[in-house]
PDB file of C-alpha atoms in Angstrom:
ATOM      1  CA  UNK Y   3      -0.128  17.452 -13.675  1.00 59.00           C
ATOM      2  CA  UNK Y   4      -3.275  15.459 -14.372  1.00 63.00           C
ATOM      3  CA  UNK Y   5      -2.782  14.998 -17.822  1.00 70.00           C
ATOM      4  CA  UNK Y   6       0.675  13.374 -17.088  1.00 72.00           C
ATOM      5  CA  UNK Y   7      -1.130  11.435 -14.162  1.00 69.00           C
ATOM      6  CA  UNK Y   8      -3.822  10.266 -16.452  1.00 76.00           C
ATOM      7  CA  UNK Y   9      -1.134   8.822 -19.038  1.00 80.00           C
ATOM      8  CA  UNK Y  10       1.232   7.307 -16.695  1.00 76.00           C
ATOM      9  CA  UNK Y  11      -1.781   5.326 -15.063  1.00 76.00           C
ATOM     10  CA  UNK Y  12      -2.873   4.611 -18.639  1.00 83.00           C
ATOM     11  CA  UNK Y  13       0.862   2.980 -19.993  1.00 84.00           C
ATOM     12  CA  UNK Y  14       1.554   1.320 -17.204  1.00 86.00           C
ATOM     13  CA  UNK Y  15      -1.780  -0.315 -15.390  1.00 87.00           C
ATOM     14  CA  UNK Y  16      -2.276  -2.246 -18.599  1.00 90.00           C
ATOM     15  CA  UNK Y  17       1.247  -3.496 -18.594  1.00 93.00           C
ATOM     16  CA  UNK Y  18       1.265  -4.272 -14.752  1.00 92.00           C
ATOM     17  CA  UNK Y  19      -2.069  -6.416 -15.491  1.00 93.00           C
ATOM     18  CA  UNK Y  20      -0.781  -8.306 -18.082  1.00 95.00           C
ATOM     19  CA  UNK Y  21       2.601  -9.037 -15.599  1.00 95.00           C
ATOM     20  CA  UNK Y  22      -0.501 -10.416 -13.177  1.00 95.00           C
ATOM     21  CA  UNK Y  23      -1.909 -12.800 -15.760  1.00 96.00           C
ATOM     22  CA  UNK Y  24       1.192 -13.264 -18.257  1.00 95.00           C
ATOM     23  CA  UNK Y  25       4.039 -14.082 -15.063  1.00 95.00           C
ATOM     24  CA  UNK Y  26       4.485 -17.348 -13.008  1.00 95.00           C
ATOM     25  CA  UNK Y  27       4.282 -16.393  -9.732  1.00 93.00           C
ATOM     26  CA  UNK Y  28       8.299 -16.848  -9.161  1.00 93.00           C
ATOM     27  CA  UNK Y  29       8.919 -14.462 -11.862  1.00 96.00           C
ATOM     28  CA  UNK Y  30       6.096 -12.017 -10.647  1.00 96.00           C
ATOM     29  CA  UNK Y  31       7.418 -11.971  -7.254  1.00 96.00           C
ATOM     30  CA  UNK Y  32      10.843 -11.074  -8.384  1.00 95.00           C
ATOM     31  CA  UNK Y  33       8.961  -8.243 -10.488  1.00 96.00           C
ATOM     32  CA  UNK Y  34       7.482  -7.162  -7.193  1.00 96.00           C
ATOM     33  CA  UNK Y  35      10.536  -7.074  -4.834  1.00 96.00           C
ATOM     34  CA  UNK Y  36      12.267  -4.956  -7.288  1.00 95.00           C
ATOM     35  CA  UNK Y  37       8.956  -2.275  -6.555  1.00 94.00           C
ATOM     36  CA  UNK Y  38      10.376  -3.184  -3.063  1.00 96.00           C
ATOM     37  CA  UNK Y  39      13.680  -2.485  -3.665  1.00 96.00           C
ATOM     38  CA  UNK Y  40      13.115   0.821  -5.162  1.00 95.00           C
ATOM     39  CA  UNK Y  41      10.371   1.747  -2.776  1.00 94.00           C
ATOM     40  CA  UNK Y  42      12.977   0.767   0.202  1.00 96.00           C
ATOM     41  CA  UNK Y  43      15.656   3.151  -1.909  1.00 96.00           C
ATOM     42  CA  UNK Y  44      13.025   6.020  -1.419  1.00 94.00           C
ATOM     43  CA  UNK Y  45      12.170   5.376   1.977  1.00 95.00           C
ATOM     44  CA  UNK Y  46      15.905   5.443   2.894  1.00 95.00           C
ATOM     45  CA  UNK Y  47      15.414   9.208   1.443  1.00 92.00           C
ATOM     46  CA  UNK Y  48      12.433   9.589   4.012  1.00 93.00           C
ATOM     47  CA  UNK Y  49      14.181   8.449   7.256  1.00 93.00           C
ATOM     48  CA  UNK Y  50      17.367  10.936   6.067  1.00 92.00           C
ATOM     49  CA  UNK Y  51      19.757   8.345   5.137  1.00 93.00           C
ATOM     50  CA  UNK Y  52      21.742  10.304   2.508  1.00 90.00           C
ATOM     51  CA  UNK Y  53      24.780   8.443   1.842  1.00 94.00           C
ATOM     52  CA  UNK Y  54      24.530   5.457  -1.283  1.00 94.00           C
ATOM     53  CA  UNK Y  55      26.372   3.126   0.964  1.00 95.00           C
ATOM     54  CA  UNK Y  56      24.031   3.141   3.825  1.00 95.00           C
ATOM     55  CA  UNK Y  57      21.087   3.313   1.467  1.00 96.00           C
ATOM     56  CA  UNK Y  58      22.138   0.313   0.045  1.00 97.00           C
ATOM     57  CA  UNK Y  59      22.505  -1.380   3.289  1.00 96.00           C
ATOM     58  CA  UNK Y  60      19.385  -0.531   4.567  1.00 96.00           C
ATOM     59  CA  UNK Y  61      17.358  -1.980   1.567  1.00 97.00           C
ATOM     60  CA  UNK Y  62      19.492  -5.149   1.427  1.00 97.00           C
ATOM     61  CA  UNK Y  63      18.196  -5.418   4.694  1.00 96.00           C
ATOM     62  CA  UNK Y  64      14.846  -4.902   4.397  1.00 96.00           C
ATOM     63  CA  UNK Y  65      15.143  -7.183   1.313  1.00 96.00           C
ATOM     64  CA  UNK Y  66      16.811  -9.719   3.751  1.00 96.00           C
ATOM     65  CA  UNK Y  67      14.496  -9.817   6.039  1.00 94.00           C
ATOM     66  CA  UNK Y  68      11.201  -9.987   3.076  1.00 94.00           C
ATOM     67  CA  UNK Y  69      13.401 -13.490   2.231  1.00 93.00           C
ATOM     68  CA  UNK Y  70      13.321 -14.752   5.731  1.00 92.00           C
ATOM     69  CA  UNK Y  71       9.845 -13.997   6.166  1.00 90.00           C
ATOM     70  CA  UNK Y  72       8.526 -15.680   2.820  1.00 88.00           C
ATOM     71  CA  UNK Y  73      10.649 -18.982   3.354  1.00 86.00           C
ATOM     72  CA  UNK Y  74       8.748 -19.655   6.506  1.00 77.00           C
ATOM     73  CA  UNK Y  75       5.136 -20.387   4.947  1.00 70.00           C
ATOM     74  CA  UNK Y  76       3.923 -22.386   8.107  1.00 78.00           C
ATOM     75  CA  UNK Y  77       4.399 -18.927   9.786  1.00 84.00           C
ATOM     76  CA  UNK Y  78       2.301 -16.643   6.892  1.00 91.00           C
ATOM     77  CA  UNK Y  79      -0.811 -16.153   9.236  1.00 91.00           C
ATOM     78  CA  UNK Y  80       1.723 -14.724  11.760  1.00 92.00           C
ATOM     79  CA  UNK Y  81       3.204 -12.137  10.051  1.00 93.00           C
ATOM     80  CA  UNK Y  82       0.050 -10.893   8.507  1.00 95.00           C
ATOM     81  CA  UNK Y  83      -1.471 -10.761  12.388  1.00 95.00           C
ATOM     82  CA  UNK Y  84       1.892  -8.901  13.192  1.00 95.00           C
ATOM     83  CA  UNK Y  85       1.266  -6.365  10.339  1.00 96.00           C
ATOM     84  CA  UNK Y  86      -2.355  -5.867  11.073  1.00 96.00           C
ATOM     85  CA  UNK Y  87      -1.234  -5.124  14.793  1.00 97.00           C
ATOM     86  CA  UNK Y  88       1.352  -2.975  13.618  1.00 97.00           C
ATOM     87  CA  UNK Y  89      -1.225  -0.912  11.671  1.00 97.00           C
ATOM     88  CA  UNK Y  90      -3.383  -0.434  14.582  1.00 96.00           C
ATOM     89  CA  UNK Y  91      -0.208   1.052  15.990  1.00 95.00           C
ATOM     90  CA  UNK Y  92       0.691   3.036  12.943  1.00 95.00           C
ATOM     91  CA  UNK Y  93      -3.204   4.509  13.161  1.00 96.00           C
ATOM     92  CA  UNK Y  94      -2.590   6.047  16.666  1.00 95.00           C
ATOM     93  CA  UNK Y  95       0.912   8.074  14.972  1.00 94.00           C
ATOM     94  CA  UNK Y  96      -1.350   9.198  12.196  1.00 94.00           C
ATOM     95  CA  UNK Y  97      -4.117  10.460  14.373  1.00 93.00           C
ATOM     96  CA  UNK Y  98      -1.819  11.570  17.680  1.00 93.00           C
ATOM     97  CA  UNK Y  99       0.641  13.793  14.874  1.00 91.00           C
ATOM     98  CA  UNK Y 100       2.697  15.353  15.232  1.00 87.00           C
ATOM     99  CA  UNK Y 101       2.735  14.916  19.198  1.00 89.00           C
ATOM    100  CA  UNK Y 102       5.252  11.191  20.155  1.00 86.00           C
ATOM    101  CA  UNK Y 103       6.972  12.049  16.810  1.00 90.00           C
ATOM    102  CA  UNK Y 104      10.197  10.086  18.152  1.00 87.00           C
ATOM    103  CA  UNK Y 105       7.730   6.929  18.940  1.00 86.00           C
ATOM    104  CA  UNK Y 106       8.547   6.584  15.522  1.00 89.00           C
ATOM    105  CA  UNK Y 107      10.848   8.599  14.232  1.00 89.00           C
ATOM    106  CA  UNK Y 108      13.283   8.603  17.036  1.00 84.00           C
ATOM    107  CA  UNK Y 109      16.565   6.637  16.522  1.00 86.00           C
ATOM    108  CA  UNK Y 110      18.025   5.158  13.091  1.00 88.00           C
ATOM    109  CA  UNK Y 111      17.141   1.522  13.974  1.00 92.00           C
ATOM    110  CA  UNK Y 112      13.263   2.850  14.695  1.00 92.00           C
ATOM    111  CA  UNK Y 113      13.052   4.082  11.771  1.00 94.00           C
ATOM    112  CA  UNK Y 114      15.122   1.041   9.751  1.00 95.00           C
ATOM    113  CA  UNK Y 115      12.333  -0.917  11.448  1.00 95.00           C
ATOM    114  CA  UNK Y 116       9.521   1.116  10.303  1.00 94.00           C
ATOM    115  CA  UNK Y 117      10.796   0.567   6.264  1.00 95.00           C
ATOM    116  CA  UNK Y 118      10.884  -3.170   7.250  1.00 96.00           C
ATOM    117  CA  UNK Y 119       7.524  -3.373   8.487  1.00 96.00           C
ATOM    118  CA  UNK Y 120       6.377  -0.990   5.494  1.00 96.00           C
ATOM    119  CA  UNK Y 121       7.764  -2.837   2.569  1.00 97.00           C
ATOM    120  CA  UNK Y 122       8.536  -6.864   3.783  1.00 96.00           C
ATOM    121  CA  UNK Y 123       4.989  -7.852   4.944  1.00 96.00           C
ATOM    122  CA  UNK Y 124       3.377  -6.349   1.898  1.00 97.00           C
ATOM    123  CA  UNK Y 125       5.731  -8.515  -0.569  1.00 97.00           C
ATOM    124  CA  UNK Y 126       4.824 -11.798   1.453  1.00 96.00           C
ATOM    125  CA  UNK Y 127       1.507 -10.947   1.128  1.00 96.00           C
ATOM    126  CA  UNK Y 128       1.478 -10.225  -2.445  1.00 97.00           C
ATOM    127  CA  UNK Y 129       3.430 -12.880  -3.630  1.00 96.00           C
ATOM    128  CA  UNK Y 130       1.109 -15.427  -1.013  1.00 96.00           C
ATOM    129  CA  UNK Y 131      -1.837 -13.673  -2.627  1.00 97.00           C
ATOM    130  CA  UNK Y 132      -0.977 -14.268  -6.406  1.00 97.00           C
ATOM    131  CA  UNK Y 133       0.468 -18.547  -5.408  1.00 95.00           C
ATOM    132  CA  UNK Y 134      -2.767 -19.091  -3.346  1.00 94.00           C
ATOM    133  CA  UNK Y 135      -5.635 -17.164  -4.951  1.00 96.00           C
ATOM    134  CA  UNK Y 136      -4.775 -16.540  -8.073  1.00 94.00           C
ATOM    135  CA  UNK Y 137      -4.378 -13.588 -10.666  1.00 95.00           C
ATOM    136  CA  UNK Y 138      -8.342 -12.814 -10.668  1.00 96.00           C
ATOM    137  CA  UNK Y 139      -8.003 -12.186  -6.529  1.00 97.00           C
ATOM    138  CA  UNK Y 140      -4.602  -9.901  -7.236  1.00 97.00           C
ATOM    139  CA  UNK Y 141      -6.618  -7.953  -9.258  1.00 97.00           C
ATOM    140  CA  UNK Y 142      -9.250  -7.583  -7.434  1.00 97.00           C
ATOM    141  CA  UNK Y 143      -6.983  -5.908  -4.683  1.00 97.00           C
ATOM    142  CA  UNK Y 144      -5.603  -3.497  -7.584  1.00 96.00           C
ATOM    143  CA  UNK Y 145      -9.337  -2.456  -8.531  1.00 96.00           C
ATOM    144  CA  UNK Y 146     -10.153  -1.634  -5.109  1.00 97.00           C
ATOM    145  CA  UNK Y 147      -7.404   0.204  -4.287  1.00 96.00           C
ATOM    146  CA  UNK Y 148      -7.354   1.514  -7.671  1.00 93.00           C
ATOM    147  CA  UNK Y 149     -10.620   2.651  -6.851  1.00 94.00           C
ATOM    148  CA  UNK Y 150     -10.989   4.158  -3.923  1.00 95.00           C
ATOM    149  CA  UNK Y 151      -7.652   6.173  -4.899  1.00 92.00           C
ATOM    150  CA  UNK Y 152     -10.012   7.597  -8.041  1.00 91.00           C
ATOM    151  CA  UNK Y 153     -13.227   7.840  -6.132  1.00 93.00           C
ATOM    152  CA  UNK Y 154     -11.308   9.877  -3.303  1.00 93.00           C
ATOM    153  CA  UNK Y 155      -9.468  11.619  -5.677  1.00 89.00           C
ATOM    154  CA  UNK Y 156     -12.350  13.399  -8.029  1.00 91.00           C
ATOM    155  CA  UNK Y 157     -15.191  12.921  -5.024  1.00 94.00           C
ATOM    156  CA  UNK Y 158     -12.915  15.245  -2.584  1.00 92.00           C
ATOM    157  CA  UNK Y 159     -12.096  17.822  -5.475  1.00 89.00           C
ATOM    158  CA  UNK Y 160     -16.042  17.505  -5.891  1.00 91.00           C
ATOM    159  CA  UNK Y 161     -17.514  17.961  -2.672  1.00 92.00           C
ATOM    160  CA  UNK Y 162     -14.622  18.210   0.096  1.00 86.00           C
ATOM    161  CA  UNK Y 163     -14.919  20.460   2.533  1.00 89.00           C
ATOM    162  CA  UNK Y 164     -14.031  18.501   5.645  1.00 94.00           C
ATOM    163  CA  UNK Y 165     -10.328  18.033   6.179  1.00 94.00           C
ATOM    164  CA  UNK Y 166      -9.686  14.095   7.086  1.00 94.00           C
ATOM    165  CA  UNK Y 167      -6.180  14.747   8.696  1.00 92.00           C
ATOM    166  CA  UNK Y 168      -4.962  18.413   7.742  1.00 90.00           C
ATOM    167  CA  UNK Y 169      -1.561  18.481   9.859  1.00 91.00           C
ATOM    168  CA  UNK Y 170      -0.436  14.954   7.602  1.00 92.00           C
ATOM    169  CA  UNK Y 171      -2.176  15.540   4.200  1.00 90.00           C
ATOM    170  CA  UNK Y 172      -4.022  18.847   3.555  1.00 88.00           C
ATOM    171  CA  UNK Y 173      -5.573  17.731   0.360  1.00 88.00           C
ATOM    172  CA  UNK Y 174      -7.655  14.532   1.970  1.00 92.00           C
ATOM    173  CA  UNK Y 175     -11.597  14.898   3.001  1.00 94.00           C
ATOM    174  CA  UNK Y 176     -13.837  12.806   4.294  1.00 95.00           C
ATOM    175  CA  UNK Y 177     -16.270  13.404   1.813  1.00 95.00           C
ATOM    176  CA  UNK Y 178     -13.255  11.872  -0.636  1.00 95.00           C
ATOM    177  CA  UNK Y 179     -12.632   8.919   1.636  1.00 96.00           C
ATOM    178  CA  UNK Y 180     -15.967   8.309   1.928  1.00 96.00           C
ATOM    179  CA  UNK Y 181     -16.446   8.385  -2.115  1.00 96.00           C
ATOM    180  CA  UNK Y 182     -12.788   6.142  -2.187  1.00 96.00           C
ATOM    181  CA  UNK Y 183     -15.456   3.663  -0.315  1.00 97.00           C
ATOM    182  CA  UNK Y 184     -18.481   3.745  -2.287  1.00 97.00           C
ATOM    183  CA  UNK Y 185     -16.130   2.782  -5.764  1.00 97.00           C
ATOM    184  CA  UNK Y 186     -14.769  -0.107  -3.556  1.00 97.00           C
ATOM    185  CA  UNK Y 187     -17.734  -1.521  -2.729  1.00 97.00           C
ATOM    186  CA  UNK Y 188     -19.493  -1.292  -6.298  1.00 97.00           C
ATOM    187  CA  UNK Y 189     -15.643  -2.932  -7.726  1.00 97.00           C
ATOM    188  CA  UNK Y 190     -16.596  -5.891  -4.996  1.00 97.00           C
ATOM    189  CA  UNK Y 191     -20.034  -6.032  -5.975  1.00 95.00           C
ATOM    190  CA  UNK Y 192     -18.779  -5.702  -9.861  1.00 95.00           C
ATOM    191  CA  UNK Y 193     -16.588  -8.905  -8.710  1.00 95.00           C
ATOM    192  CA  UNK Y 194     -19.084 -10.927  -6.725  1.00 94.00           C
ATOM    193  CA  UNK Y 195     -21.668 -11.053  -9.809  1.00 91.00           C
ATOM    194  CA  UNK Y 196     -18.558 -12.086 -12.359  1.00 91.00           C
ATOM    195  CA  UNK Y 197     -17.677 -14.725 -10.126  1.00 91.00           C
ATOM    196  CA  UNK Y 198     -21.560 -15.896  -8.848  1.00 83.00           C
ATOM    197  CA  UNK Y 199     -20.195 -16.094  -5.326  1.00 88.00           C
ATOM    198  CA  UNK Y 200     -23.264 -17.506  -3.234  1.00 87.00           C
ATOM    199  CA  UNK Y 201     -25.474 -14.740  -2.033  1.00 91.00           C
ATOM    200  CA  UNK Y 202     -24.802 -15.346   1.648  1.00 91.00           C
ATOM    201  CA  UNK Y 203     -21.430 -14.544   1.336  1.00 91.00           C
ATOM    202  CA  UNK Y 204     -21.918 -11.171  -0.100  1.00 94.00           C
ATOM    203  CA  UNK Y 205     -21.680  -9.147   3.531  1.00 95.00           C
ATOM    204  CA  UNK Y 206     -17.939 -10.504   4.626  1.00 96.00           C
ATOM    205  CA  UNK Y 207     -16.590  -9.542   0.573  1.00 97.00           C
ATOM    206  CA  UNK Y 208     -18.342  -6.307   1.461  1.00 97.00           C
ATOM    207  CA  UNK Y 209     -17.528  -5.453   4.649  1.00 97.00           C
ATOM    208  CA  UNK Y 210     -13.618  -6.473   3.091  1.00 97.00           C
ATOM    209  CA  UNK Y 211     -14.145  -3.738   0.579  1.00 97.00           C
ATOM    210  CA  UNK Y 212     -14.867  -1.136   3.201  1.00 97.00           C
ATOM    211  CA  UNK Y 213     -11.776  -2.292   5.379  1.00 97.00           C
ATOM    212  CA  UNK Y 214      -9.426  -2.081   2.291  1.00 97.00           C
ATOM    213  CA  UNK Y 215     -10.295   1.048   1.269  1.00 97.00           C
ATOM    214  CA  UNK Y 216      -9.887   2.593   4.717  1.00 96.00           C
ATOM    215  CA  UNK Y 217      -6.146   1.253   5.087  1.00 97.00           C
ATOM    216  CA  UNK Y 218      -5.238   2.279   2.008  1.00 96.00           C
ATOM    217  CA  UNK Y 219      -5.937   5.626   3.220  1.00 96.00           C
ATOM    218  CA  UNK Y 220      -4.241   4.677   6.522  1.00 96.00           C
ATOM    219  CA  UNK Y 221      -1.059   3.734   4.507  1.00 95.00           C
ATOM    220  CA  UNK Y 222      -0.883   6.837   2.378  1.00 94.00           C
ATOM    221  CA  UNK Y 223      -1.211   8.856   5.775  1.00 95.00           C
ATOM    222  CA  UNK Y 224       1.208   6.632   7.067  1.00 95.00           C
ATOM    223  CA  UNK Y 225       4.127   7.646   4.698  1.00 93.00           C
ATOM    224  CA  UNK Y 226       2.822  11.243   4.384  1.00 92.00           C
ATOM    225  CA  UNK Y 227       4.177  11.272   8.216  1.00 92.00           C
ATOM    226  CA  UNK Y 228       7.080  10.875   7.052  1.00 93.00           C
ATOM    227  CA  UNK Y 229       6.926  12.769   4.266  1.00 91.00           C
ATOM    228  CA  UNK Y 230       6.023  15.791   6.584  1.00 90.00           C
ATOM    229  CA  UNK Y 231       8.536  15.074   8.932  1.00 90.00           C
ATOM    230  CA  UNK Y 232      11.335  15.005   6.617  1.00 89.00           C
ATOM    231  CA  UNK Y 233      10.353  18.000   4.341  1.00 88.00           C
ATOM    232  CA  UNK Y 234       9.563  16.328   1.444  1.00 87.00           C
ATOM    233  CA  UNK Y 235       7.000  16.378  -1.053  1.00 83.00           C
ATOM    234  CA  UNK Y 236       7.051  13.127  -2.981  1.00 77.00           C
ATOM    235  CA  UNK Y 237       8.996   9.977  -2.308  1.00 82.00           C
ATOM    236  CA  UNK Y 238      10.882  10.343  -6.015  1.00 73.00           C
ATOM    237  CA  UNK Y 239      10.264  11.636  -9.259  1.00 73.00           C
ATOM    238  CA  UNK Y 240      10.359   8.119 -11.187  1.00 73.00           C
ATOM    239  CA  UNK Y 241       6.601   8.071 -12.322  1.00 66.00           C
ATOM    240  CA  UNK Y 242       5.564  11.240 -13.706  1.00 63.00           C
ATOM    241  CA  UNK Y 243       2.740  12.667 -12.241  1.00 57.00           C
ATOM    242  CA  UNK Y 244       2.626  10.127  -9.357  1.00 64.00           C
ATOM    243  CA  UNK Y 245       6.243  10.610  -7.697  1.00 72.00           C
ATOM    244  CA  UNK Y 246       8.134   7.820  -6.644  1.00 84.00           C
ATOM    245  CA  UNK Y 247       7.265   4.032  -6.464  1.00 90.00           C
ATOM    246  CA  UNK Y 248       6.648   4.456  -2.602  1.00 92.00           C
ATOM    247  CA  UNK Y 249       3.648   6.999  -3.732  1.00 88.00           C
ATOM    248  CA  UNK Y 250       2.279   4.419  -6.135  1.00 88.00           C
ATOM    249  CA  UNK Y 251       2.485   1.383  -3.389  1.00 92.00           C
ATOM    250  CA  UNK Y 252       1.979   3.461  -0.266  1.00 92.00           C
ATOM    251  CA  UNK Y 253      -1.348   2.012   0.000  1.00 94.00           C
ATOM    252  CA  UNK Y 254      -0.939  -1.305  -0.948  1.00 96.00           C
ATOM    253  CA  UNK Y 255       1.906  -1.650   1.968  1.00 96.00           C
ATOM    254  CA  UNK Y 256      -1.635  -1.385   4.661  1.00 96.00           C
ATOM    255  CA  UNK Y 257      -3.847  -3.035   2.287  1.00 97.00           C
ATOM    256  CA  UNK Y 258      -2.215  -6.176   0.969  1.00 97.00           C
ATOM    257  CA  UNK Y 259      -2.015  -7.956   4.583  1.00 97.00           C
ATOM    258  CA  UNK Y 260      -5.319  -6.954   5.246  1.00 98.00           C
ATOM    259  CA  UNK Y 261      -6.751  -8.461   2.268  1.00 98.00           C
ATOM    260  CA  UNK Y 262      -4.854 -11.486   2.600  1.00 97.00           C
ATOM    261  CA  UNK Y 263      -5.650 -12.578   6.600  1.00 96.00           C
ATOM    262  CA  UNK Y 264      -9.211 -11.755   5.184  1.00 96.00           C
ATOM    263  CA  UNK Y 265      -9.872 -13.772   2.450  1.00 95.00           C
ATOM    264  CA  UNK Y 266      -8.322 -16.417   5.000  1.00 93.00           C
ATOM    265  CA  UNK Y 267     -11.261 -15.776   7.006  1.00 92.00           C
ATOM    266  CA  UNK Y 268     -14.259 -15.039   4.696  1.00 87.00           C
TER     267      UNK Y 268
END
C-alpha cells in the first residue's frame, strides 16, 4: 500500500507541477475543474446518490454554480469570507460527531449544498490564486499541504499515541498533526529565504503556515464524516494507493480559501 502510494505521488506530483508552470491559467483552470468534476462524481457516491442520471445532475450543478461564482470577480473576497465561515461551521460537525448528524446530512438538498460548498469555493480560489499570484504562490500551497500530509503521516506512525478525532478518523494523532505543522512551517521558512521576503514579514507567512496546515486536517475530517456516515472507505479507487480524487483534494477544498483571503491580508 505504501509502495503504490509512494509511486503514484512520485508520477504524478511532477506532472501536476509542470501543469502549474507549463499551463496559462485558462487552460489550468479547466485542468482543475475537471479534478472538480470528478471529485463532485465521488462525492455524489458519499451523499448516496446512486443513480448516473442524478449524479450527473448534481455535479453539473455544482459545476454551475463554480461558473457563477468565478464570473463575479468584484465579489472574490466574499465568497472566500463565506467559505471561511462555512469552515468554522464545518469544525463544530467534526468535533460535535456523530451527535446533529442531520445538521448536515439531513435532506438531499443539505447535502447537494454541502458538495457545493466543498468543491466550488476551492476552484475560485485556485484558479484566483494561480491569475493573481502566480505559479511560485500555487506551489507554495501544494508544499504545505504536501507537507503537513507527509509530516502527519510518518510523525503519527512515529510517535502517535493520542487519538486527534477517533469516532471520524482512527488513524489521526496529535502528535501527527502537530509534526504535519512543524514541515509547514520549515516549507514557509524554505520559501521566505528563496524569495528574501523582508524580515518583518516573516510572523504573518508563519502564522499562515500553521493555519493551513490545521484546515487541511479540518478538510480531510470533514469528508471522513461523510465517509463514516455513508460506510465507505475511500471516495474511489482512481489513484492507487490514495483512493479517489476527493482523497487527494480533500484538504485543499479547506485550505485553498484560507490561503487565498490570507495572502490578501499579509
Amino acid at each position: 500500500m505504501l509502495l503504490s502510494r509512494i509511486l503514484t505521488a512520485l508520477i504524478l506530483a511532477p506532472l501536476f507541477i509542470w501543469a502549474i508552470f507549463s499551463m496559462p491559467t485558462d487552460y489550468f483552470s479547466y485542468l482543475l475543474l475537471s479534478f472538480v468534476a470528478l471529485g463532485a462524481w465521488e462525492f455524489t457516491r458519499l451523499i448516496k446518490i446512486d443513480q448516473p442520471f442524478y449524479r450527473t445532475l448534481v455535479v453539473s450543478g455544482i459545476i454551475g454554480c463554480a461558473f457563477i461564482a468565478s464570473a463575479h470577480a468584484e465579489n472574490l473576497q466574499t465568497v472566500l469570507i463565506v467559505s471561511v465561515v462555512w469552515w468554522g461551521l464545518n469544525l463544530y460537525w467534526v468535533i460535535s460527531y456523530p451527535k446533529n448528524i442531520d445538521s448536515w446530512y439531513g435532506s438531499g438538498i443539505i447535502r447537494v449544498m454541502g458538495g457545493v460548498m466543498l468543491l466550488a469555493p476551492m476552484w475560485v480560489a485556485l484558479s484566483s490564486l494561480h491569475a493573481n499570484y502566480g505559479n511560485v504562490y500555487f506551489l507554495l500551497l501544494m508544499l504545505l499541504i504536501w507537507g503537513a500530509d507527509t509530516g502527519a503521516y510518518f510523525v503519527g506512525r512515529a510517535f502517535g499515541k493520542r487519538k486527534l478525532a477517533p469516532k471520524i478518523s482512527p488513524g489521526k494523532s496529535i502528535e501527527g498533526v502537530i509534526g504535519g505543522t512543524i514541515f509547514a512551517v520549515i516549507i514557509m521558512l524554505a520559501f521566505l529565504q528563496n524569495q528574501n521576503i523582508a524580515l518583518q514579514s516573516y510572523a504573518g507567512y508563519l502564522i499562515l503556515a500553521v493555519i493551513i496546515s490545521s484546515v487541511s486536517v479540518l478538510g480531510d475530517l470533514y469528508e471522513s464524516l461523510f465517509k463514516r456516515t455513508s460506510g465507505i472507505k475511500d471516495s474511489g479507487n482512481i489513484l492507487p494507493g490514495h483512493g479517489g480524487i476527493l482523497d487527494r483534494i480533500d484538504s485543499l477544498t479547506a485550505a485553498a480559501p484560507f490561503f487565498l483571503l490570507g495572502l490578501g491580508l499579509l
